[in-house]
PDB file of C-alpha atoms in Angstrom:
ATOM      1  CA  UNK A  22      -1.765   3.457  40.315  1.00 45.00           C
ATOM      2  CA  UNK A  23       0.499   2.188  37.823  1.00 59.00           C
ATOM      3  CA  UNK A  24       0.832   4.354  34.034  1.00 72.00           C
ATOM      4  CA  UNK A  25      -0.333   2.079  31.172  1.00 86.00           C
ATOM      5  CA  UNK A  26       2.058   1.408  28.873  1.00 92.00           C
ATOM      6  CA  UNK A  27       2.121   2.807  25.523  1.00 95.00           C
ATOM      7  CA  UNK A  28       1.091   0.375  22.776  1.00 97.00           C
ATOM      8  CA  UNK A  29       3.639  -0.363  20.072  1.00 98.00           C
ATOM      9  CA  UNK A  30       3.384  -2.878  17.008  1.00 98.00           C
ATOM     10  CA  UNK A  31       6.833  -4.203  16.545  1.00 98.00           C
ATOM     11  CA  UNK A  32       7.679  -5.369  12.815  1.00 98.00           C
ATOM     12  CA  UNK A  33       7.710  -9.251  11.969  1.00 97.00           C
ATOM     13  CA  UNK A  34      11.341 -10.244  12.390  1.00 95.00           C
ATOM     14  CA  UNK A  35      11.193 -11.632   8.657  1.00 94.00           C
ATOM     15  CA  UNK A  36      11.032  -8.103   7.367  1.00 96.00           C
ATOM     16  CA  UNK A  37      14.148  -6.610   9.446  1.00 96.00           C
ATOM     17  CA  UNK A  38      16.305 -10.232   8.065  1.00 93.00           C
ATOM     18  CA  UNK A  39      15.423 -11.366   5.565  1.00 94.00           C
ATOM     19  CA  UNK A  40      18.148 -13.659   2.958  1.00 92.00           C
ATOM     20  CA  UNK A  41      15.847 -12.858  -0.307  1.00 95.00           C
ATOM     21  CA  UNK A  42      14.143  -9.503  -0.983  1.00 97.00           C
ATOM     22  CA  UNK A  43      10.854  -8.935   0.248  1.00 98.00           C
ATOM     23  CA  UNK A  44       8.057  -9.438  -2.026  1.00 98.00           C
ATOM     24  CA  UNK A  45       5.809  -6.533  -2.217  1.00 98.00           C
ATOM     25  CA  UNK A  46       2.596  -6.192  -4.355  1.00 98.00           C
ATOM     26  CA  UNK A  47       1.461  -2.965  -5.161  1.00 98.00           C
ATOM     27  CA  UNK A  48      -2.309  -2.732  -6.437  1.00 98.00           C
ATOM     28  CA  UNK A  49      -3.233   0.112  -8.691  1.00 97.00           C
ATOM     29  CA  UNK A  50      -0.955   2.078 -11.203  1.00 97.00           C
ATOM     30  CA  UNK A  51      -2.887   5.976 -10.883  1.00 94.00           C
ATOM     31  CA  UNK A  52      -2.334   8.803  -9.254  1.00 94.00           C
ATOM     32  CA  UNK A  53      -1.132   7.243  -5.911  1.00 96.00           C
ATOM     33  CA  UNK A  54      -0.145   3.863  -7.050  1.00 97.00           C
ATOM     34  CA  UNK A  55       2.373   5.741  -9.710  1.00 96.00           C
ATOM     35  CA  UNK A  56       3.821   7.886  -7.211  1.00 96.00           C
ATOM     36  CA  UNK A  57       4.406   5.024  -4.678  1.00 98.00           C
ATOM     37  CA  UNK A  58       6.650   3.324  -6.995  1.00 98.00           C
ATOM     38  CA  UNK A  59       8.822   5.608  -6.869  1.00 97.00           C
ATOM     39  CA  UNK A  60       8.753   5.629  -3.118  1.00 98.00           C
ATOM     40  CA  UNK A  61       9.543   2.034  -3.028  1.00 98.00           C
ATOM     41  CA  UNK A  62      12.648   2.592  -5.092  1.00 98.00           C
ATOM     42  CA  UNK A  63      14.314   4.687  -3.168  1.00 98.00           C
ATOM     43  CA  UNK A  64      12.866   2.818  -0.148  1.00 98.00           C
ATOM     44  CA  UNK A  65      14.748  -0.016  -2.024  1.00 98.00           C
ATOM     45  CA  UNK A  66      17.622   1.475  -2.546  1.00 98.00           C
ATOM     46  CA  UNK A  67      18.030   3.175   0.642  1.00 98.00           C
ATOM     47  CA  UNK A  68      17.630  -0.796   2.286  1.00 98.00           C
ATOM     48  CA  UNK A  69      20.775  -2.116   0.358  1.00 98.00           C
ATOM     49  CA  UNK A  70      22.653   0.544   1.173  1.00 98.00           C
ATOM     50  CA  UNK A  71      22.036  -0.345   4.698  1.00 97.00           C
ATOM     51  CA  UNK A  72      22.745  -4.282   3.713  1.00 97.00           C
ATOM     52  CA  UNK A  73      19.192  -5.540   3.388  1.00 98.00           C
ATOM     53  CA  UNK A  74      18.419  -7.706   0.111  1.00 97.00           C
ATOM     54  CA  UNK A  75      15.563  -5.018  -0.271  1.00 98.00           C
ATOM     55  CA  UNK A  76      12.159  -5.337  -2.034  1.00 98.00           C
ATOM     56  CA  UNK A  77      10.824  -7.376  -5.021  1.00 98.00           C
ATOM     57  CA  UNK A  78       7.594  -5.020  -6.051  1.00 98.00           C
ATOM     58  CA  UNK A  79       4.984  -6.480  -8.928  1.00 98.00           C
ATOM     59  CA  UNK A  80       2.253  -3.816 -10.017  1.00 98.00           C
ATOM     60  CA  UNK A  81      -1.228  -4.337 -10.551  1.00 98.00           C
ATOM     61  CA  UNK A  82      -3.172  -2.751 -13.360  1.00 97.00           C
ATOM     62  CA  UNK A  83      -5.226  -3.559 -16.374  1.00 96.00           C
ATOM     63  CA  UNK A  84      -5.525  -0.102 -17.427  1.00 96.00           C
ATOM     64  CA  UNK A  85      -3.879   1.720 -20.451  1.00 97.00           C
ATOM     65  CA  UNK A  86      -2.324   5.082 -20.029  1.00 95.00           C
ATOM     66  CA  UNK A  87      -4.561   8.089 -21.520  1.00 94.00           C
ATOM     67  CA  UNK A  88      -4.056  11.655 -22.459  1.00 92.00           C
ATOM     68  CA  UNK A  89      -5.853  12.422 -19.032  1.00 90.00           C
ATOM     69  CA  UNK A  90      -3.288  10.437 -17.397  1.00 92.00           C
ATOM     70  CA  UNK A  91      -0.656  13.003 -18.126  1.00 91.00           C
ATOM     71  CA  UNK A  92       0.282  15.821 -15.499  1.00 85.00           C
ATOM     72  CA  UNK A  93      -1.763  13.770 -12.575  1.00 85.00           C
ATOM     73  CA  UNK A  94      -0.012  10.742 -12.848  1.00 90.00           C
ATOM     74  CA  UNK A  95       3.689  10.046 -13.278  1.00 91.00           C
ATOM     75  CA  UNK A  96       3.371   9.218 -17.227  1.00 94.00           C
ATOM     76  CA  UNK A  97       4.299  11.245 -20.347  1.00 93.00           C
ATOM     77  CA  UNK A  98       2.982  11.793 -23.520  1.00 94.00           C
ATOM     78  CA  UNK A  99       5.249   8.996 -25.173  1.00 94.00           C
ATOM     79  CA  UNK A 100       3.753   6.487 -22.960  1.00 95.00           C
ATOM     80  CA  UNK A 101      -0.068   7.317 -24.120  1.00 95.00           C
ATOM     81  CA  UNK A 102      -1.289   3.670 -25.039  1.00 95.00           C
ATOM     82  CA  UNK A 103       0.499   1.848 -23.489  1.00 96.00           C
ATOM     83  CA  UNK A 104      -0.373  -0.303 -20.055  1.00 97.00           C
ATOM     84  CA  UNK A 105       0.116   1.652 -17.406  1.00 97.00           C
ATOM     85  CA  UNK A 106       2.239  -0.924 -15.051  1.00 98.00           C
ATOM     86  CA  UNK A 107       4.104  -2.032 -18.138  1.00 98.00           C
ATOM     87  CA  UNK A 108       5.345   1.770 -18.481  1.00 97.00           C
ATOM     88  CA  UNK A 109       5.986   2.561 -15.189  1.00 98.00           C
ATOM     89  CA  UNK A 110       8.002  -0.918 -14.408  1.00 98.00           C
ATOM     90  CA  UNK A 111      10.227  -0.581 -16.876  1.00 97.00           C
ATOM     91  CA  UNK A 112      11.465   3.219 -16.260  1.00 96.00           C
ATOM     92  CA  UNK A 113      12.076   1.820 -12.677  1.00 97.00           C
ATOM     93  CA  UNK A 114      13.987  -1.109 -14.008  1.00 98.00           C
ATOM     94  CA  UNK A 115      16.286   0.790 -16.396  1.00 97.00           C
ATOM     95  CA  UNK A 116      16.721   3.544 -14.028  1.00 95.00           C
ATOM     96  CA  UNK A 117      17.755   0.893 -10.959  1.00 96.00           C
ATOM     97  CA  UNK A 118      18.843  -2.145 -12.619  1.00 96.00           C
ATOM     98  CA  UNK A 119      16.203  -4.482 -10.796  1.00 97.00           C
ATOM     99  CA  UNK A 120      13.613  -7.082 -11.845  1.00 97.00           C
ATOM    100  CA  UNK A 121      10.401  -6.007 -10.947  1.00 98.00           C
ATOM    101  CA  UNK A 122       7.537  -7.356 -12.548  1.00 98.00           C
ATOM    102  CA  UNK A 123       4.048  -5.838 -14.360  1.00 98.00           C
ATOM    103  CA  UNK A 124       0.905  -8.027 -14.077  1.00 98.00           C
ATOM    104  CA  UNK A 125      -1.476  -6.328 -16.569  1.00 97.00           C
ATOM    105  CA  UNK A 126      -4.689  -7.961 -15.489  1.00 96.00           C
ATOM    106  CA  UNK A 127      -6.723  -7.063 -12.213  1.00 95.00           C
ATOM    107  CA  UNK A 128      -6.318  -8.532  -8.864  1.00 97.00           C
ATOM    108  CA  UNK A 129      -9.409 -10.455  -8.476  1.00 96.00           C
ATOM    109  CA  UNK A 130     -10.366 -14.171  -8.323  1.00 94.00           C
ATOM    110  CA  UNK A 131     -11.233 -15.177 -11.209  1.00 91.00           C
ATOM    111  CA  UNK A 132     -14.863 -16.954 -12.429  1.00 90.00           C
ATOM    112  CA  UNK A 133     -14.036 -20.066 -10.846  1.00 91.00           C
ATOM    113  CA  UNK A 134     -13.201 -18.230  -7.420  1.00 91.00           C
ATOM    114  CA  UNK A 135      -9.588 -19.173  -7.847  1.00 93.00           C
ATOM    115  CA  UNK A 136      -6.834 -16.587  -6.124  1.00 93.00           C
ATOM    116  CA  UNK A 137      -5.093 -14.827  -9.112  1.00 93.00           C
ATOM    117  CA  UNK A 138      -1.383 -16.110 -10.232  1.00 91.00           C
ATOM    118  CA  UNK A 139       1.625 -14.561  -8.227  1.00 92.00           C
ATOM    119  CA  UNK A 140      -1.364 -12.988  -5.251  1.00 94.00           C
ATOM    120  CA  UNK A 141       1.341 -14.060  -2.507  1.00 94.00           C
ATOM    121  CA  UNK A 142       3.502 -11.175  -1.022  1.00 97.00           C
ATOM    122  CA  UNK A 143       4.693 -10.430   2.350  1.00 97.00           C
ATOM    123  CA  UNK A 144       3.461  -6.513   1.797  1.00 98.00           C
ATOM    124  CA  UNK A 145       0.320  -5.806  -0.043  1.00 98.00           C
ATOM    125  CA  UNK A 146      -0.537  -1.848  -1.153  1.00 98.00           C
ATOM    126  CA  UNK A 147      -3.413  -1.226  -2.634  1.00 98.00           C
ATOM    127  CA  UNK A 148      -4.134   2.217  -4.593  1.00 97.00           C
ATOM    128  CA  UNK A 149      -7.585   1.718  -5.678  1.00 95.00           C
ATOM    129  CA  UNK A 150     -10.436   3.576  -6.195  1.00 88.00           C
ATOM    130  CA  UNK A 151     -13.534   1.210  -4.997  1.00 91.00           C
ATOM    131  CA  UNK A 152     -14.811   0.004  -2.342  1.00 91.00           C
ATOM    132  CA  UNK A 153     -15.597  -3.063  -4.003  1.00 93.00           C
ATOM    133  CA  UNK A 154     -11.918  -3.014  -4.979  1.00 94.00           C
ATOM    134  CA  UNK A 155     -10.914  -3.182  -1.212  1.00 95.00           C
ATOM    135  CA  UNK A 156     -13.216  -5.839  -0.320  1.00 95.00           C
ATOM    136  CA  UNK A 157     -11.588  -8.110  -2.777  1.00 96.00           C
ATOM    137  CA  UNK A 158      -8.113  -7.447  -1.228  1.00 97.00           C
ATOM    138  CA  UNK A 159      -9.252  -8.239   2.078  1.00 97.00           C
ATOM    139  CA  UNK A 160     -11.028 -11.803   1.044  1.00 96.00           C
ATOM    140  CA  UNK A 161      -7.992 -12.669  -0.698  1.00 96.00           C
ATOM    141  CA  UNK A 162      -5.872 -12.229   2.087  1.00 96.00           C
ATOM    142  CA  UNK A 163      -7.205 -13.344   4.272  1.00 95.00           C
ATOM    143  CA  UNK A 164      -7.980 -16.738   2.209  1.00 94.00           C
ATOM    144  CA  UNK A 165      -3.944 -16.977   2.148  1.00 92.00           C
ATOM    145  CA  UNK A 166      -3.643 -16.309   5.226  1.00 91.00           C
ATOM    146  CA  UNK A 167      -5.934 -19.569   6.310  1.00 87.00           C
ATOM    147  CA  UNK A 168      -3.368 -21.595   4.265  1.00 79.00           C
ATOM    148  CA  UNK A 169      -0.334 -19.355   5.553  1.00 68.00           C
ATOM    149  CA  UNK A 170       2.991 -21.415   5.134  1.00 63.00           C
ATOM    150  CA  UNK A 171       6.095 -21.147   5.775  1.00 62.00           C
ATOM    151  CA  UNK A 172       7.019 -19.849   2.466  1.00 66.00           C
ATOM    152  CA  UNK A 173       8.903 -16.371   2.603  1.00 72.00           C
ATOM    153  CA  UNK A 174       6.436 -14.697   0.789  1.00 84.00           C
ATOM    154  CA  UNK A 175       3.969 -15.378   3.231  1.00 91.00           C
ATOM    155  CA  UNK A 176       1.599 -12.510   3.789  1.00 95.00           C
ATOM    156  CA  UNK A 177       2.071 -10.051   6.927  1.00 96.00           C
ATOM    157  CA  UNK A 178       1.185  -6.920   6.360  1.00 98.00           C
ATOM    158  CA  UNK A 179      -1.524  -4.646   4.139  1.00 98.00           C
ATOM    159  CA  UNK A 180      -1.374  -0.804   3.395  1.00 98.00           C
ATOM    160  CA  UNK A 181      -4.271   0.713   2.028  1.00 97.00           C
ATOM    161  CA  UNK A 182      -4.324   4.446   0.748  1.00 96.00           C
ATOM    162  CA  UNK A 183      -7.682   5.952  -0.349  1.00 93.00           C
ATOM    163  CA  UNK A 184      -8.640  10.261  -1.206  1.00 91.00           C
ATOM    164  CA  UNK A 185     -11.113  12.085  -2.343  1.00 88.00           C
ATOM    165  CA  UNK A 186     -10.705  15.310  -3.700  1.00 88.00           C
ATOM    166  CA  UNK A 187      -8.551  17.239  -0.706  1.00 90.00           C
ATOM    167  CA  UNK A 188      -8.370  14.750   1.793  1.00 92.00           C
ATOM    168  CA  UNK A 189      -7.328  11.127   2.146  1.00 93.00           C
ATOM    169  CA  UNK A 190      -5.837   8.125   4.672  1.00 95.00           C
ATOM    170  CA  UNK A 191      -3.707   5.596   4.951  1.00 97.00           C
ATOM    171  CA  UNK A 192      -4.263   2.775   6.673  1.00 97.00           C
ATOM    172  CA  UNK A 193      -2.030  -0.259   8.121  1.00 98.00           C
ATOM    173  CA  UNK A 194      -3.347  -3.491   8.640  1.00 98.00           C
ATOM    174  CA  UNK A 195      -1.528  -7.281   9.605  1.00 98.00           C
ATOM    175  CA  UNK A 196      -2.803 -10.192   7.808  1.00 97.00           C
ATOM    176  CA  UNK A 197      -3.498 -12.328  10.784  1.00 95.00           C
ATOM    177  CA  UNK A 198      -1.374 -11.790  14.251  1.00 96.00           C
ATOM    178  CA  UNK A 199       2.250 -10.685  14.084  1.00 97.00           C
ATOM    179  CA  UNK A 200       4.533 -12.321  16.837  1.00 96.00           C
ATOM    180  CA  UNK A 201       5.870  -9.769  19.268  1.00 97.00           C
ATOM    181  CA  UNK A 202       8.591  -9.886  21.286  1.00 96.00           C
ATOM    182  CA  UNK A 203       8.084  -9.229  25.239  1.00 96.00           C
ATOM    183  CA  UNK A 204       8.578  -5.464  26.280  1.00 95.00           C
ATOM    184  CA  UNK A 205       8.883  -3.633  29.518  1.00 94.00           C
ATOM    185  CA  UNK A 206       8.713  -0.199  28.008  1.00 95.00           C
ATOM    186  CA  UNK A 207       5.756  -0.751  25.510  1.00 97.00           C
ATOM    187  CA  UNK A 208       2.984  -2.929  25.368  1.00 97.00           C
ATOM    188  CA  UNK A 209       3.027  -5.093  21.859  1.00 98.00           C
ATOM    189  CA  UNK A 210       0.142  -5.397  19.830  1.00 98.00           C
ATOM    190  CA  UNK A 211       0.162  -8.073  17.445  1.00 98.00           C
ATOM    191  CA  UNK A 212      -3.052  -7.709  15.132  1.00 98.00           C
ATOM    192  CA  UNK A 213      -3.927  -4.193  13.184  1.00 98.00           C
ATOM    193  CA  UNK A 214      -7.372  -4.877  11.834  1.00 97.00           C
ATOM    194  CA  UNK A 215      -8.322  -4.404   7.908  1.00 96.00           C
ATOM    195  CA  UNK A 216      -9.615  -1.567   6.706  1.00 94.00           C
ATOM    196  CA  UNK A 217     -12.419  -3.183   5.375  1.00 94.00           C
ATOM    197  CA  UNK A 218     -12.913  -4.241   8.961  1.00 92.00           C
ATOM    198  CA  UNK A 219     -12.508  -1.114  10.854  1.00 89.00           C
ATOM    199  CA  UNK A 220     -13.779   1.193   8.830  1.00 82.00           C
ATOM    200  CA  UNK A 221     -15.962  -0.733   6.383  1.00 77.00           C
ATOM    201  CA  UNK A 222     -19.338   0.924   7.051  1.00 73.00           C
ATOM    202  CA  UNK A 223     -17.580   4.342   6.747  1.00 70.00           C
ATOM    203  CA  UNK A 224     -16.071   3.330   3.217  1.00 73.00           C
ATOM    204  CA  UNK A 225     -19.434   2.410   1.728  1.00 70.00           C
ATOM    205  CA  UNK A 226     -21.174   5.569   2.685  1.00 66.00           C
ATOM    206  CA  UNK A 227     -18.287   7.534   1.124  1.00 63.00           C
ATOM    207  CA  UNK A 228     -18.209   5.963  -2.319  1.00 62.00           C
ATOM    208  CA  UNK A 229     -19.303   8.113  -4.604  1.00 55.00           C
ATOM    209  CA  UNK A 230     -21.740   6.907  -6.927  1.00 43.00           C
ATOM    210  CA  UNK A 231     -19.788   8.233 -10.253  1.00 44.00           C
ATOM    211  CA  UNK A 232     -16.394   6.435 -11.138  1.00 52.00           C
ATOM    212  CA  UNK A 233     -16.541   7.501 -14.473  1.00 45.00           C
ATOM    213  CA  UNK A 234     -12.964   7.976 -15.989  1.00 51.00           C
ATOM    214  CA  UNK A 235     -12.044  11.332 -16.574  1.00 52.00           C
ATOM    215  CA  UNK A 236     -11.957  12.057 -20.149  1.00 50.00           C
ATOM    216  CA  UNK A 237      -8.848  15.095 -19.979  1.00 50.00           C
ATOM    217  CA  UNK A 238      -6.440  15.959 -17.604  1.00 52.00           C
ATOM    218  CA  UNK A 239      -8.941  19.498 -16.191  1.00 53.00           C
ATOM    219  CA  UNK A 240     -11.396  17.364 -15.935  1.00 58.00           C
ATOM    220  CA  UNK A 241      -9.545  15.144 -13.715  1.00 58.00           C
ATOM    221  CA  UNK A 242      -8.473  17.943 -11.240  1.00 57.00           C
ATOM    222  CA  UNK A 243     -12.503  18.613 -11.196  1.00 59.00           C
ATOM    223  CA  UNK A 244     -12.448  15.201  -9.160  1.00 69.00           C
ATOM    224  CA  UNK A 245      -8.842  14.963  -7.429  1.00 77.00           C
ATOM    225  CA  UNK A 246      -6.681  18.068  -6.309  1.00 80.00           C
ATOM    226  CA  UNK A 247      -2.774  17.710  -7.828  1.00 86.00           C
ATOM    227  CA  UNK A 248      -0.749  17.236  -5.249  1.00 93.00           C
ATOM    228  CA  UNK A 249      -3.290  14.924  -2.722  1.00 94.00           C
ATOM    229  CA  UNK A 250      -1.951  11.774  -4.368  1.00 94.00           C
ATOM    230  CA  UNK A 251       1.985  12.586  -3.703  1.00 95.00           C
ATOM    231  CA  UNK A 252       1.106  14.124  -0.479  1.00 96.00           C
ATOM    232  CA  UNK A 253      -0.321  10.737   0.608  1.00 97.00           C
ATOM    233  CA  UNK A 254       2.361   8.442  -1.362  1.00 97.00           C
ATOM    234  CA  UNK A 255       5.063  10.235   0.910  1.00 97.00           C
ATOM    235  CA  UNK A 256       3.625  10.239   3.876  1.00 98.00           C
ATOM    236  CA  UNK A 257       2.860   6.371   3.332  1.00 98.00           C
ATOM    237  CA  UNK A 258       6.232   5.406   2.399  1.00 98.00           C
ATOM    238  CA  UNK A 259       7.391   7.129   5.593  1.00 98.00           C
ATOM    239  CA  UNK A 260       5.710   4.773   8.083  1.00 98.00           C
ATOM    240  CA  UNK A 261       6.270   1.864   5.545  1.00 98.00           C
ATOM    241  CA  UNK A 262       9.974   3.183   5.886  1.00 98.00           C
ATOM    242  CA  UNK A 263      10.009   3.369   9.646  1.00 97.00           C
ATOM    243  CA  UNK A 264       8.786  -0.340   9.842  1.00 98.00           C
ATOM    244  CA  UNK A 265      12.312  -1.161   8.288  1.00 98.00           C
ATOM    245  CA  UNK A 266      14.456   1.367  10.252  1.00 97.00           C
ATOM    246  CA  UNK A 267      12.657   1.578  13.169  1.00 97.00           C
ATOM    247  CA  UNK A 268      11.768  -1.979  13.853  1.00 97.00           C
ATOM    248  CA  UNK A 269       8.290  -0.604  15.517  1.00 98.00           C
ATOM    249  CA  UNK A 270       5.334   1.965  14.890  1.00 98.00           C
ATOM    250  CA  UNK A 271       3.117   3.420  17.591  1.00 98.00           C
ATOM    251  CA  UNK A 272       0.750   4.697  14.105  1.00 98.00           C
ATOM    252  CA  UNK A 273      -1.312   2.199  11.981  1.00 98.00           C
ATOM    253  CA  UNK A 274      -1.765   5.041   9.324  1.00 97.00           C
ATOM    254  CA  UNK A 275      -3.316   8.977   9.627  1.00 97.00           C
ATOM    255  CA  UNK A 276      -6.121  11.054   8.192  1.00 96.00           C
ATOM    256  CA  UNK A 277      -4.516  13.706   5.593  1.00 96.00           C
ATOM    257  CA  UNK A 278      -6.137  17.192   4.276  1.00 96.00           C
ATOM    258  CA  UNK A 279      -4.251  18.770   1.703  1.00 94.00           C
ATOM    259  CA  UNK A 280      -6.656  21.775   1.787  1.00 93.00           C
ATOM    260  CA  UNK A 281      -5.819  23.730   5.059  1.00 94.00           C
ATOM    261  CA  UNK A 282      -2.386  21.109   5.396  1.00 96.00           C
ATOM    262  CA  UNK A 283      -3.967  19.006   8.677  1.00 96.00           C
ATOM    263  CA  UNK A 284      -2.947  14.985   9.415  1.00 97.00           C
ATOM    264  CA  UNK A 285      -3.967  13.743  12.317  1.00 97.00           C
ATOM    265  CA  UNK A 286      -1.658  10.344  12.786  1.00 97.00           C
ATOM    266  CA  UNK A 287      -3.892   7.611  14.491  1.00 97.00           C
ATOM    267  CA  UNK A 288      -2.246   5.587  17.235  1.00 97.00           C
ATOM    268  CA  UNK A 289      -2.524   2.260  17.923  1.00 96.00           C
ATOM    269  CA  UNK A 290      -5.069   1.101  20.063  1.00 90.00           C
TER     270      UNK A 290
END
């Protein structure tokens, strides 16, 4: 009886050669959202060094930055008032040079049902806090998927990050099928389902019924431990990382709990 072979998504070609940065659009500007920005600078940085054109990143948020912000989130006093994707793109932009862009509205269709401006990106991220939220990822996508082109923004991949208090997950999804080359060692898989698709049910039952912003920043560790946000930021920019240098993941994403320091990776099936 012959061994099975172990499954292994290889990364679209596109993203290990590309001639133009890759277009990334990363959804939420809070606690995890803020903290992955800085992961996808050094990410960026760490690609030209190694000769790739790197990443073009826009940030999604319509919120302003608030006193309770502070200490959670990577803002500072100073920045109090101000939108929080408009703050945080320009530190990254004077600190690095680049040209990455602040939408300041949400990423929704709007009344009309039309997809929002600039909603094309070869990697999505989204840091939100809904489930509703998620939802309207996934129908966009997928909408732009069914009129997929050959445009090299075209959309291929979708990482979602989600926590409660001590605990969290990322997940990795493709939007649509991902070509894979033939393997003797591995066998390819070329379609990570949504998260909305997988593990839709189990999202719904786990919203919690309150979203009501915290109004300081104690009140805000009431609802979210400190560190579960960076904890899940860095751990997410690894495998987004190991797309890139590794060319291949056996992992769509892992379960993380910050409170007695447990992940349990989750293999591709």
């Amino acid at each position: 009886m012959m061994n099975e072979k172990p499954k292994m998504h290889f990364t679209d070609k596109y993203l290990l050669a590309p001639t133009n940065p890759i277009t990334v659009n990363l959804i939420g500007a809070g606690g995890t959202g803020s903290k992955m920005l800085t992961g996808l600078m050094e990410i960026n940085e760490s690609l030209l060094a190694l000769g790739h054109p790197g990443l073009q990143v826009r940030l999604w948020d319509d919120d302003l930055v608030t006193s309770a912000n502070l200490g959670r989130q990577r803002f500072f006093e100073c920045e109090v008032g101000l939108q929080k994707s408009v703050a945080l793109i320009n530190r990254i932009n004077r600190c690095i040079g680049s040209n990455w862009k602040a939408e300041t509205v949400k990423f929704v269709k709007d009344n009309a049902g039309n997809l929002p401006e600039n909603a094309r990106a070869t990697i999505t991220i989204t840091c939100v806090d809904t489930v509703k939220a998620r939802f309207g990822v996934a129908e966009i996508l997928t909408e732009l998927n069914e009129k997929r082109s050959y445009f090299r923004d075209s959309p291929k991949y979708w990482m979602d990050f989600g926590n409660s208090q001590y605990s969290g997950q990322v997940i990795l999804s493709t939007v649509g099928n991902i070509n894979q080359p033939t393997s003797q060692k591995f066998e390819p898989v070329k379609n990570l389902p949504f998260v909305t698709n997988e593990y839709g049910e189990l999202l719904i039952q786990s919203e919690k019924n309150d979203n009501t912003p915290s109004c300081s920043l104690a009140e805000a560790l009431e609802k979210q431990e400190l560190f579960i946000n960076a904890s899940l930021a860095q751990m997410g920019c690894d495998l987004l990382w190991g797309l890139f240098r590794n060319g291949m993941t056996p992992y769509k994403g892992f379960f993380h709990n910050l409170k007695d320091f447990r992940t349990v990776p989750i293999p591709i099936a």
